Amino acid sequence: MTFQVIPMKISDLANNTGEWLRGTGAESDIVISSRIRLARNVARFPFLSRTNIKQKKELEEIVRNKIKEAEITSDIHYINLADIDPIERLFLVERHLISREHAGGEGERGVAFGKSETISLMVNEEDHLRIQVIRSGFELKEAWKTIDGVDNKLEKKLTYAYSSRFGYLTACPTNVGTGMRASVMLHLPALGMTHHIEKVFNAVMKLGLVVRGLYGEGTQVSGDLYQISNQFTLGKSEQEIIEIIESVIPRITSYERMARKALIAESREQLEDRIWRSYGMLKVARMISSEEIMHLLSQVRMGVNLGIINTIEIKTLNELFILTLPGHLQKLEGRELNAQQRNIIRAAYVRKRLEEI
Amino acid sequence: MKCESCNKKHATVHLTEIIGSTKKERHLCDECAQGVNTQLAKIPSPTEILTSLINQVAPEISEMSKIVCPVCGLSYLEFRSNGRLGCPMDYTIFRKGLVPLLEKMHGSTQHVGKVPSKAGKELIKKSELMQLRNELNKAVEKEDYEKAAELRDRIYDLSGDTNED
């Protein structure tokens, strides 16, 4: 059992991405990833908004040590967020290892994650502990199995704040009960292009689910990437919540496939032109903004799914969505970059990656 | 700007009086302002205005507004203004205000789902029973009687050893 409490080198991660981007698993042409997180708090401690510096430090120590003792995976690393700089924190946000709130927080807090980046454990985020599991493709049930197991191991070491009436007690009452947020990230370019996406949102909201952008709450949708997740956490079991999401996803993916077919049937030339132009842009452009690259990658990704382009792997495109984000570019370059510098380096990086193919 | 009454201290209170069509401005220091205008006292403070507004919008708050958690020191009003609870005990202390809020947020106020093993075997059994009963209701709704019978047997088995039901 190795457990590195000493901060690992974040730059070691910069050239790779987590396993959840490899483009495998059910429906992975449209479903990028499935993610579940559980919010947990340690009994007999206040929630973080009411802890003093000493209690917060104590909590960080307790939870960090219990994660270590619980032997969750053999290769878990721990990073204290107070020890790293803002670019590195942004880098971890972009990889979905920590939340934006966690990155922007204060004081003693950290994250533990395995080498495959499938499991991550945030210490002292909004709650004392947030466990997260991400898997490639449409694999919510498998993600639940994994996270349930991790939670069981931790629960043997930690006494959670729990009541039989309200379930797992959380700092924000919107998470109380199961403390679970299950979400599925979808790539829906054709529904966007044909303006049918609103219909999907309305149907999803009627089921008590919410639609969000790539980085969760309050983030803008870009690259036609959407996250669908549960809003309610109380009154339904974890399995029931997962079943509700699982029941709606195949309907959305088949709707997206229908929209793609319709686009091909009605305007094949225009669609192909759009996709090839996007591909060309990625191969030749000298400056690309983060907004533009999301759009270009989205178009090319659909082109690969439709067999229009067959020289690039889905995995490469999934990775490029993350590797070309500001934190990653700055980490790769090893220095702080302004927007223009990033645009130049982003374009160069993508050109290089596409030349390798 | 010096206070126009004592002419010594810095003027921090700026009053505008409008009588008929004439407008009169006065610039006073804290002390003089208190002595000069007794009418000021009659103007409700922002907190009072807020409380009266809250009373109209969310009556539960006025009833709960005096409650402060003895464990973490959070008041119910603070909770309602920033949406975050201070400690696990708040769920008990603020229960009366929380229950309708939870109902609105989740459409339910009773946890169904995972129970930590430390919470005790009885509790786990209770929760399992609750889930099975839920499933049973669903099976009956769907007229899946085969599944319903199976669930019924499982409920009997489970509740049998506790003499519950």
mmCIF file of N, CA and C in Angstrom, chain A residues 196-279:
data_model
loop_
_atom_site.group_PDB
_atom_site.id
_atom_site.type_symbol
_atom_site.label_atom_id
_atom_site.label_comp_id
_atom_site.label_asym_id
_atom_site.label_seq_id
_atom_site.Cartn_x
_atom_site.Cartn_y
_atom_site.Cartn_z
ATOM 1 N N HIS A 196 -33.617 21.349 -31.438
ATOM 2 C CA HIS A 196 -34.516 20.480 -30.683
ATOM 3 C C HIS A 196 -34.109 20.337 -29.226
ATOM 4 N N ILE A 197 -32.985 20.945 -28.897
ATOM 5 C CA ILE A 197 -32.427 20.739 -27.563
ATOM 6 C C ILE A 197 -33.364 21.236 -26.454
ATOM 7 N N GLU A 198 -34.104 22.315 -26.743
ATOM 8 C CA GLU A 198 -35.026 22.852 -25.740
ATOM 9 C C GLU A 198 -36.082 21.823 -25.328
ATOM 10 N N LYS A 199 -36.519 21.070 -26.313
ATOM 11 C CA LYS A 199 -37.530 20.038 -26.032
ATOM 12 C C LYS A 199 -36.990 19.015 -25.050
ATOM 13 N N VAL A 200 -35.716 18.658 -25.270
ATOM 14 C CA VAL A 200 -35.078 17.698 -24.368
ATOM 15 C C VAL A 200 -35.049 18.261 -22.950
ATOM 16 N N PHE A 201 -34.638 19.531 -22.838
ATOM 17 C CA PHE A 201 -34.546 20.153 -21.515
ATOM 18 C C PHE A 201 -35.892 20.119 -20.801
ATOM 19 N N ASN A 202 -36.950 20.477 -21.541
ATOM 20 C CA ASN A 202 -38.269 20.511 -20.915
ATOM 21 C C ASN A 202 -38.694 19.145 -20.412
ATOM 22 N N ALA A 203 -38.449 18.117 -21.244
ATOM 23 C CA ALA A 203 -38.832 16.762 -20.856
ATOM 24 C C ALA A 203 -38.043 16.316 -19.621
ATOM 25 N N VAL A 204 -36.753 16.649 -19.618
ATOM 26 C CA VAL A 204 -35.875 16.247 -18.527
ATOM 27 C C VAL A 204 -36.281 16.925 -17.217
ATOM 28 N N MET A 205 -36.636 18.214 -17.320
ATOM 29 C CA MET A 205 -36.993 18.949 -16.112
ATOM 30 C C MET A 205 -38.282 18.441 -15.479
ATOM 31 N N LYS A 206 -39.173 17.944 -16.320
ATOM 32 C CA LYS A 206 -40.421 17.397 -15.794
ATOM 33 C C LYS A 206 -40.162 16.191 -14.899
ATOM 34 N N LEU A 207 -39.055 15.513 -15.141
ATOM 35 C CA LEU A 207 -38.714 14.344 -14.324
ATOM 36 C C LEU A 207 -37.935 14.731 -13.067
ATOM 37 N N GLY A 208 -37.795 16.031 -12.848
ATOM 38 C CA GLY A 208 -37.068 16.486 -11.670
ATOM 39 C C GLY A 208 -35.567 16.447 -11.857
ATOM 40 N N LEU A 209 -35.140 16.392 -13.113
ATOM 41 C CA LEU A 209 -33.703 16.389 -13.387
ATOM 42 C C LEU A 209 -33.283 17.774 -13.867
ATOM 43 N N VAL A 210 -31.983 18.056 -13.806
ATOM 44 C CA VAL A 210 -31.501 19.357 -14.285
ATOM 45 C C VAL A 210 -30.433 19.182 -15.353
ATOM 46 N N VAL A 211 -30.345 20.187 -16.219
ATOM 47 C CA VAL A 211 -29.337 20.172 -17.276
ATOM 48 C C VAL A 211 -28.326 21.274 -16.979
ATOM 49 N N ARG A 212 -27.065 20.924 -17.054
ATOM 50 C CA ARG A 212 -26.009 21.911 -16.779
ATOM 51 C C ARG A 212 -24.906 21.808 -17.817
ATOM 52 N N GLY A 213 -23.994 22.783 -17.787
ATOM 53 C CA GLY A 213 -22.852 22.771 -18.701
ATOM 54 C C GLY A 213 -21.752 21.829 -18.226
ATOM 55 N N LEU A 214 -20.627 21.887 -18.910
ATOM 56 C CA LEU A 214 -19.515 20.951 -18.676
ATOM 57 C C LEU A 214 -19.012 20.927 -17.230
ATOM 58 N N TYR A 215 -18.962 22.089 -16.591
ATOM 59 C CA TYR A 215 -18.419 22.113 -15.239
ATOM 60 C C TYR A 215 -19.467 22.326 -14.160
ATOM 61 N N GLY A 216 -20.670 21.820 -14.417
ATOM 62 C CA GLY A 216 -21.688 21.811 -13.380
ATOM 63 C C GLY A 216 -22.384 23.134 -13.188
ATOM 64 N N GLU A 217 -22.913 23.285 -12.001
ATOM 65 C CA GLU A 217 -23.785 24.394 -11.653
ATOM 66 C C GLU A 217 -23.280 25.744 -12.159
ATOM 67 N N GLY A 218 -24.139 26.452 -12.869
ATOM 68 C CA GLY A 218 -23.813 27.815 -13.264
ATOM 69 C C GLY A 218 -22.836 27.931 -14.421
ATOM 70 N N THR A 219 -22.373 26.819 -14.962
ATOM 71 C CA THR A 219 -21.427 26.944 -16.065
ATOM 72 C C THR A 219 -22.171 26.939 -17.392
ATOM 73 N N GLN A 220 -21.574 27.632 -18.347
ATOM 74 C CA GLN A 220 -22.183 27.746 -19.670
ATOM 75 C C GLN A 220 -22.001 26.463 -20.461
ATOM 76 N N VAL A 221 -22.955 26.235 -21.295
ATOM 77 C CA VAL A 221 -22.829 25.088 -22.174
ATOM 78 C C VAL A 221 -21.861 25.450 -23.296
ATOM 79 N N SER A 222 -20.858 24.598 -23.522
ATOM 80 C CA SER A 222 -20.021 24.812 -24.695
ATOM 81 C C SER A 222 -19.629 23.456 -25.255
ATOM 82 N N GLY A 223 -19.301 23.449 -26.532
ATOM 83 C CA GLY A 223 -18.943 22.187 -27.184
ATOM 84 C C GLY A 223 -20.102 21.214 -27.254
ATOM 85 N N ASP A 224 -21.315 21.722 -27.166
ATOM 86 C CA ASP A 224 -22.519 20.861 -27.177
ATOM 87 C C ASP A 224 -22.479 19.786 -26.096
ATOM 88 N N LEU A 225 -21.771 20.070 -25.020
ATOM 89 C CA LEU A 225 -21.684 19.099 -23.920
ATOM 90 C C LEU A 225 -22.652 19.496 -22.813
ATOM 91 N N TYR A 226 -23.451 18.535 -22.388
ATOM 92 C CA TYR A 226 -24.467 18.798 -21.371
ATOM 93 C C TYR A 226 -24.367 17.759 -20.266
ATOM 94 N N GLN A 227 -24.640 18.192 -19.043
ATOM 95 C CA GLN A 227 -24.699 17.232 -17.947
ATOM 96 C C GLN A 227 -26.125 17.149 -17.451
ATOM 97 N N ILE A 228 -26.620 15.939 -17.344
ATOM 98 C CA ILE A 228 -27.970 15.752 -16.815
ATOM 99 C C ILE A 228 -27.853 15.081 -15.461
ATOM 100 N N SER A 229 -28.463 15.699 -14.459
ATOM 101 C CA SER A 229 -28.331 15.122 -13.116
ATOM 102 C C SER A 229 -29.603 15.283 -12.303
ATOM 103 N N ASN A 230 -29.665 14.563 -11.178
ATOM 104 C CA ASN A 230 -30.836 14.649 -10.303
ATOM 105 C C ASN A 230 -30.777 15.906 -9.462
ATOM 106 N N GLN A 231 -31.955 16.468 -9.171
ATOM 107 C CA GLN A 231 -32.010 17.636 -8.310
ATOM 108 C C GLN A 231 -32.369 17.210 -6.882
ATOM 109 N N PHE A 232 -33.317 16.302 -6.777
ATOM 110 C CA PHE A 232 -33.762 15.833 -5.459
ATOM 111 C C PHE A 232 -32.802 14.773 -4.925
ATOM 112 N N THR A 233 -32.605 14.800 -3.618
ATOM 113 C CA THR A 233 -31.726 13.798 -3.010
ATOM 114 C C THR A 233 -32.426 13.085 -1.854
ATOM 115 N N LEU A 234 -33.620 13.567 -1.511
ATOM 116 C CA LEU A 234 -34.338 13.037 -0.356
ATOM 117 C C LEU A 234 -35.644 12.384 -0.817
ATOM 118 N N GLY A 235 -35.963 11.234 -0.222
ATOM 119 C CA GLY A 235 -37.254 10.609 -0.524
ATOM 120 C C GLY A 235 -37.167 9.525 -1.581
ATOM 121 N N LYS A 236 -36.020 9.392 -2.217
ATOM 122 C CA LYS A 236 -35.832 8.297 -3.167
ATOM 123 C C LYS A 236 -34.487 7.654 -2.871
ATOM 124 N N SER A 237 -34.437 6.325 -3.071
ATOM 125 C CA SER A 237 -33.176 5.643 -2.782
ATOM 126 C C SER A 237 -32.183 5.922 -3.906
ATOM 127 N N GLU A 238 -30.935 5.620 -3.640
ATOM 128 C CA GLU A 238 -29.878 5.823 -4.644
ATOM 129 C C GLU A 238 -30.234 5.088 -5.931
ATOM 130 N N GLN A 239 -30.694 3.828 -5.773
ATOM 131 C CA GLN A 239 -31.040 3.030 -6.961
ATOM 132 C C GLN A 239 -32.182 3.672 -7.747
ATOM 133 N N GLU A 240 -33.175 4.167 -7.019
ATOM 134 C CA GLU A 240 -34.317 4.786 -7.708
ATOM 135 C C GLU A 240 -33.887 6.023 -8.492
ATOM 136 N N ILE A 241 -33.025 6.834 -7.883
ATOM 137 C CA ILE A 241 -32.546 8.046 -8.564
ATOM 138 C C ILE A 241 -31.795 7.654 -9.835
ATOM 139 N N ILE A 242 -30.925 6.651 -9.690
ATOM 140 C CA ILE A 242 -30.149 6.190 -10.851
ATOM 141 C C ILE A 242 -31.081 5.657 -11.935
ATOM 142 N N GLU A 243 -32.105 4.922 -11.515
ATOM 143 C CA GLU A 243 -33.053 4.377 -12.502
ATOM 144 C C GLU A 243 -33.773 5.484 -13.279
ATOM 145 N N ILE A 244 -34.116 6.565 -12.578
ATOM 146 C CA ILE A 244 -34.799 7.671 -13.267
ATOM 147 C C ILE A 244 -33.883 8.253 -14.346
ATOM 148 N N ILE A 245 -32.628 8.491 -13.983
ATOM 149 C CA ILE A 245 -31.693 9.047 -14.972
ATOM 150 C C ILE A 245 -31.459 8.032 -16.084
ATOM 151 N N GLU A 246 -31.283 6.766 -15.687
ATOM 152 C CA GLU A 246 -31.033 5.724 -16.690
ATOM 153 C C GLU A 246 -32.186 5.578 -17.669
ATOM 154 N N SER A 247 -33.402 5.854 -17.193
ATOM 155 C CA SER A 247 -34.546 5.676 -18.085
ATOM 156 C C SER A 247 -34.620 6.785 -19.129
ATOM 157 N N VAL A 248 -34.080 7.950 -18.797
ATOM 158 C CA VAL A 248 -34.229 9.076 -19.711
ATOM 159 C C VAL A 248 -33.083 9.169 -20.740
ATOM 160 N N ILE A 249 -31.900 8.702 -20.360
ATOM 161 C CA ILE A 249 -30.725 8.850 -21.244
ATOM 162 C C ILE A 249 -30.909 8.160 -22.606
ATOM 163 N N PRO A 250 -31.352 6.898 -22.650
ATOM 164 C CA PRO A 250 -31.494 6.262 -23.973
ATOM 165 C C PRO A 250 -32.454 7.004 -24.882
ATOM 166 N N ARG A 251 -33.449 7.646 -24.286
ATOM 167 C CA ARG A 251 -34.389 8.414 -25.108
ATOM 168 C C ARG A 251 -33.688 9.621 -25.717
ATOM 169 N N ILE A 252 -32.820 10.259 -24.936
ATOM 170 C CA ILE A 252 -32.103 11.430 -25.458
ATOM 171 C C ILE A 252 -31.086 10.992 -26.523
ATOM 172 N N THR A 253 -30.367 9.897 -26.264
ATOM 173 C CA THR A 253 -29.356 9.474 -27.241
ATOM 174 C C THR A 253 -30.019 9.055 -28.556
ATOM 175 N N SER A 254 -31.170 8.401 -28.467
ATOM 176 C CA SER A 254 -31.797 8.002 -29.732
ATOM 177 C C SER A 254 -32.366 9.223 -30.461
ATOM 178 N N TYR A 255 -32.783 10.211 -29.708
ATOM 179 C CA TYR A 255 -33.260 11.464 -30.288
ATOM 180 C C TYR A 255 -32.109 12.160 -31.023
ATOM 181 N N GLU A 256 -30.938 12.180 -30.388
ATOM 182 C CA GLU A 256 -29.745 12.775 -31.013
ATOM 183 C C GLU A 256 -29.385 12.012 -32.297
ATOM 184 N N ARG A 257 -29.461 10.690 -32.228
ATOM 185 C CA ARG A 257 -29.125 9.891 -33.418
ATOM 186 C C ARG A 257 -30.112 10.162 -34.560
ATOM 187 N N MET A 258 -31.377 10.318 -34.180
ATOM 188 C CA MET A 258 -32.391 10.634 -35.192
ATOM 189 C C MET A 258 -32.096 11.976 -35.849
ATOM 190 N N ALA A 259 -31.736 12.959 -35.011
ATOM 191 C CA ALA A 259 -31.427 14.295 -35.534
ATOM 192 C C ALA A 259 -30.221 14.225 -36.470
ATOM 193 N N ARG A 260 -29.240 13.393 -36.140
ATOM 194 C CA ARG A 260 -28.057 13.250 -37.003
ATOM 195 C C ARG A 260 -28.453 12.629 -38.338
ATOM 196 N N LYS A 261 -29.293 11.602 -38.261
ATOM 197 C CA LYS A 261 -29.746 10.941 -39.495
ATOM 198 C C LYS A 261 -30.492 11.935 -40.377
ATOM 199 N N ALA A 262 -31.353 12.737 -39.747
ATOM 200 C CA ALA A 262 -32.135 13.706 -40.494
ATOM 201 C C ALA A 262 -31.219 14.720 -41.169
ATOM 202 N N LEU A 263 -30.174 15.136 -40.446
ATOM 203 C CA LEU A 263 -29.230 16.094 -41.027
ATOM 204 C C LEU A 263 -28.560 15.506 -42.261
ATOM 205 N N ILE A 264 -28.169 14.228 -42.164
ATOM 206 C CA ILE A 264 -27.515 13.574 -43.297
ATOM 207 C C ILE A 264 -28.485 13.451 -44.466
ATOM 208 N N ALA A 265 -29.706 13.053 -44.160
ATOM 209 C CA ALA A 265 -30.687 12.838 -45.223
ATOM 210 C C ALA A 265 -31.028 14.148 -45.932
ATOM 211 N N GLU A 266 -31.162 15.207 -45.139
ATOM 212 C CA GLU A 266 -31.628 16.461 -45.723
ATOM 213 C C GLU A 266 -30.519 17.350 -46.271
ATOM 214 N N SER A 267 -29.371 17.318 -45.629
ATOM 215 C CA SER A 267 -28.327 18.255 -46.067
ATOM 216 C C SER A 267 -26.933 17.669 -45.850
ATOM 217 N N ARG A 268 -26.714 16.542 -46.476
ATOM 218 C CA ARG A 268 -25.446 15.836 -46.311
ATOM 219 C C ARG A 268 -24.231 16.712 -46.663
ATOM 220 N N GLU A 269 -24.323 17.388 -47.832
ATOM 221 C CA GLU A 269 -23.176 18.177 -48.284
ATOM 222 C C GLU A 269 -22.826 19.278 -47.281
ATOM 223 N N GLN A 270 -23.864 19.996 -46.831
ATOM 224 C CA GLN A 270 -23.626 21.086 -45.880
ATOM 225 C C GLN A 270 -22.996 20.557 -44.597
ATOM 226 N N LEU A 271 -23.529 19.422 -44.127
ATOM 227 C CA LEU A 271 -23.028 18.848 -42.887
ATOM 228 C C LEU A 271 -21.566 18.436 -43.046
ATOM 229 N N GLU A 272 -21.281 17.735 -44.141
ATOM 230 C CA GLU A 272 -19.911 17.295 -44.385
ATOM 231 C C GLU A 272 -18.975 18.485 -44.501
ATOM 232 N N ASP A 273 -19.448 19.510 -45.205
ATOM 233 C CA ASP A 273 -18.627 20.706 -45.370
ATOM 234 C C ASP A 273 -18.304 21.330 -44.011
ATOM 235 N N ARG A 274 -19.308 21.427 -43.188
ATOM 236 C CA ARG A 274 -19.137 22.017 -41.858
ATOM 237 C C ARG A 274 -18.117 21.249 -41.043
ATOM 238 N N ILE A 275 -18.247 19.921 -41.097
ATOM 239 C CA ILE A 275 -17.358 19.064 -40.309
ATOM 240 C C ILE A 275 -15.912 19.142 -40.820
ATOM 241 N N TRP A 276 -15.756 19.054 -42.147
ATOM 242 C CA TRP A 276 -14.399 19.123 -42.710
ATOM 243 C C TRP A 276 -13.757 20.488 -42.501
ATOM 244 N N ARG A 277 -14.580 21.540 -42.584
ATOM 245 C CA ARG A 277 -14.039 22.878 -42.319
ATOM 246 C C ARG A 277 -13.524 22.974 -40.883
ATOM 247 N N SER A 278 -14.293 22.418 -39.960
ATOM 248 C CA SER A 278 -13.867 22.445 -38.554
ATOM 249 C C SER A 278 -12.548 21.692 -38.398
ATOM 250 N N TYR A 279 -12.467 20.542 -39.057
ATOM 251 C CA TYR A 279 -11.258 19.726 -38.994
ATOM 252 C C TYR A 279 -10.080 20.510 -39.580
#
